[in-house]
Amino acid sequence: MRYQELTESNGAPGGAAASDAVAVALDGISDLPREVLGNKAFGINLMRGLGVAVPPAFCLTTRACEQYFADPHSYLDQVWPEVLALLASLEAQLDRTFGHGPRPLLVSVRSGAAQSMPGMLDTILNLGFTDEVQQALARASTAEFSADTRRRFEDMYRRIVVGDPGGEIPSDPLVQLRNAIESVFQSWHSDRAATYRRYHGLDGAEGTAVIVQAMVFGNMGTNSGTGVLFTRNPTTGAPEPLGEWLCGGQGEDVVSGSCDAADLADLRAEQPQVYTDLMTVATMLEQRAGDVQDIEYTVEEGRLWILQTRNAKRSAQAAIRLALQFVQEGRIDEAEVAQRVTPEHIKDLLRPTLLPETRRGAPLLAKGLAASPGIASGRAYADIDEALDAADAGQAVILVRPTTSPDDVEGMIAAGGIVTDVGGATSHAAVVSREIGRPTVVGCGKGTAERLAGKIITVDGDHGEIREGQLPLVSWPESDHPELQELSDVLSRVSPLRAHPTGDFSTLPDISAESIRSVIAEGHRDVVCASPLRAMLTALRLDEHVPTHRPF
């Protein structure tokens, strides 16, 4: 069946479900909001409606997650008939059968909260294996592909669902599916997810959706692979695409940071038409969303599939540059700049930095990819618990790891900077560090973390360098940043408060919400304060002038 025929099919159960639906086909016609479908499923549904090549999928909504936790012992019994009906729809669309037959269907079971939480919730890929399925896949492709895919499934299922590297996996694929769905729901209350929500003030969030999606295989052969694409650079804000490509791999290989992927130039050289198709889709999705997109894709035997799209996590520097770019391009108005730039972004951008002569004068210990900008010094810790203990004791900590995983998020938050042996611009370490504003250098080479552990080091996230010692830093005022001056001009036209570094105006003692609210209530429009930009942004949020932006 051709893909266009798949996207035009609208007879699957749950296609146009009511707002209280708990099981929904992601067929492009569902009108449920992001809060119900979850961010990932919302993007899948929207892309399928746009005709993008997305593997067919369905989801159990965030409402289902709420109901599961209200009755975890019997809820899945109640919803299981709907799950089976939606699974049958996937089989019919793809002319494949789940768990048996000459053309077996394998699925991924993925999380998808309303607010993107990269890597914090569980995912299980390649689900649906039996001995019969492995033999059928070997006949249809190769024995190597079939064995590799089963190994990936069993490793992930034992680690995430069974919780034991040597544990037994159910032989019935439907039991595998049910257990995986329950595991994804339960990951909502994992320590790492709770830490992430607490840090980002998301404690009121209602749970995760679970997406069941037909697998496509980047590990199928030499003209297959996987990757991640940012439509613009999320580290620097440069207006060109940034991404990675891993020939012969699956998505977890790239986003986990466990593999050093190649640059997108390799995809362009190996499969130019696929590269062109990817850029075309990326441009369309960015235009549709009105923001920079983080796109996961798979190429299966020369055919491009888009797995998900979401608004890209970005550094403070990139947040400011990208917001100004989108204003200049007429994609957003000036008022929306205040939704995309926060007071914390200004604070992060104005952190002290290194003078060139200071940087060059210190011994270079390691070099890698500058994944998140900024400078941080401290003692290097390779052990998460030791890093947390040191941070609790008031020490400046640099987390150095072979690679980071979602379980490391508490240590990443406690650290001043992060260094990894492997991983690229789209790895877990890079994505999370940009979001939380930690200077980070990734892909420094095997053994780097072990070699650095215990030393006092300086992480230069601007140049991708690790220097010896705690280096002296200098600070620069807002007025020395041309982009901040441009941002100031924009904010002065939309904020209820005009703030200045000097002048004959009322003095704002601090930029707390209470202080700014008081100044505005007294009728002052022009004030003097230490950080005019943060004051104007805070005033906008107080007055609720910030428009609601609806990303993918």
Tab-separated table of C-alpha atoms in Angstrom, residues 3 7 26 40-57 108 110 211 213-218 225-231 244-245 251 264 267 273-286 293-300 302-310 552:
chain	number	residue	atom	x	y	z
A	3	TYR	CA	1.968	5.972	1.880
A	7	THR	CA	-2.692	8.868	5.200
A	26	LEU	CA	-2.931	9.085	14.972
A	40	LYS	CA	4.887	13.590	20.501
A	41	ALA	CA	1.572	12.104	19.422
A	42	PHE	CA	0.235	15.566	18.591
A	43	GLY	CA	3.175	16.085	16.235
A	44	ILE	CA	2.746	12.655	14.644
A	45	ASN	CA	-0.950	13.266	14.062
A	46	LEU	CA	-0.315	16.712	12.606
A	47	MET	CA	2.446	15.467	10.299
A	48	ARG	CA	0.288	12.645	8.982
A	49	GLY	CA	-2.416	15.208	8.233
A	50	LEU	CA	0.170	17.181	6.244
A	51	GLY	CA	1.077	14.092	4.205
A	52	VAL	CA	4.541	13.640	5.735
A	53	ALA	CA	5.846	10.075	5.607
A	54	VAL	CA	5.330	9.029	9.239
A	55	PRO	CA	4.970	5.366	10.280
A	56	PRO	CA	1.338	4.663	11.288
A	57	ALA	CA	0.664	4.908	15.016
A	108	SER	CA	7.862	0.859	19.211
A	110	ARG	CA	7.164	5.385	23.319
A	211	ILE	CA	2.501	5.921	21.482
A	213	GLN	CA	4.044	3.019	16.289
A	214	ALA	CA	5.018	0.706	13.453
A	215	MET	CA	8.788	0.222	13.334
A	216	VAL	CA	10.933	1.286	10.420
A	217	PHE	CA	14.515	0.071	10.442
A	218	GLY	CA	17.661	2.134	10.106
A	225	GLY	CA	20.269	4.652	8.889
A	226	THR	CA	18.951	7.160	11.370
A	227	GLY	CA	19.577	10.661	12.586
A	228	VAL	CA	18.423	13.889	14.144
A	229	LEU	CA	18.074	17.247	12.416
A	230	PHE	CA	17.721	20.717	13.915
A	231	THR	CA	16.365	23.140	11.347
A	244	GLU	CA	23.718	13.956	12.497
A	245	TRP	CA	23.468	10.762	10.488
A	251	GLY	CA	17.425	6.169	16.761
A	264	LEU	CA	24.653	15.472	7.676
A	267	LEU	CA	23.969	11.644	4.227
A	273	GLN	CA	17.750	12.480	-2.856
A	274	VAL	CA	17.002	11.444	0.724
A	275	TYR	CA	18.933	14.492	1.951
A	276	THR	CA	16.932	16.763	-0.361
A	277	ASP	CA	13.664	15.202	0.807
A	278	LEU	CA	14.690	15.656	4.446
A	279	MET	CA	15.501	19.342	3.940
A	280	THR	CA	12.187	19.882	2.155
A	281	VAL	CA	10.224	18.320	5.005
A	282	ALA	CA	12.270	20.197	7.604
A	283	THR	CA	11.573	23.544	5.957
A	284	MET	CA	7.860	22.796	5.789
A	285	LEU	CA	7.682	21.723	9.425
A	286	GLU	CA	9.571	24.799	10.645
A	293	GLN	CA	12.331	22.008	14.906
A	294	ASP	CA	14.137	19.006	16.389
A	295	ILE	CA	13.343	16.181	13.952
A	296	GLU	CA	14.088	12.476	14.354
A	297	TYR	CA	14.223	10.524	11.103
A	298	THR	CA	14.972	7.037	9.821
A	299	VAL	CA	15.985	5.916	6.347
A	300	GLU	CA	14.933	2.353	5.543
A	302	GLY	CA	16.585	4.452	0.775
A	303	ARG	CA	13.169	5.631	1.949
A	304	LEU	CA	12.835	8.556	4.359
A	305	TRP	CA	10.522	8.342	7.364
A	306	ILE	CA	9.969	11.107	9.926
A	307	LEU	CA	9.475	9.743	13.443
A	308	GLN	CA	8.803	12.915	15.396
A	309	THR	CA	9.161	16.677	15.421
A	310	ARG	CA	9.181	19.084	18.326
A	552	PHE	CA	4.715	20.972	17.656
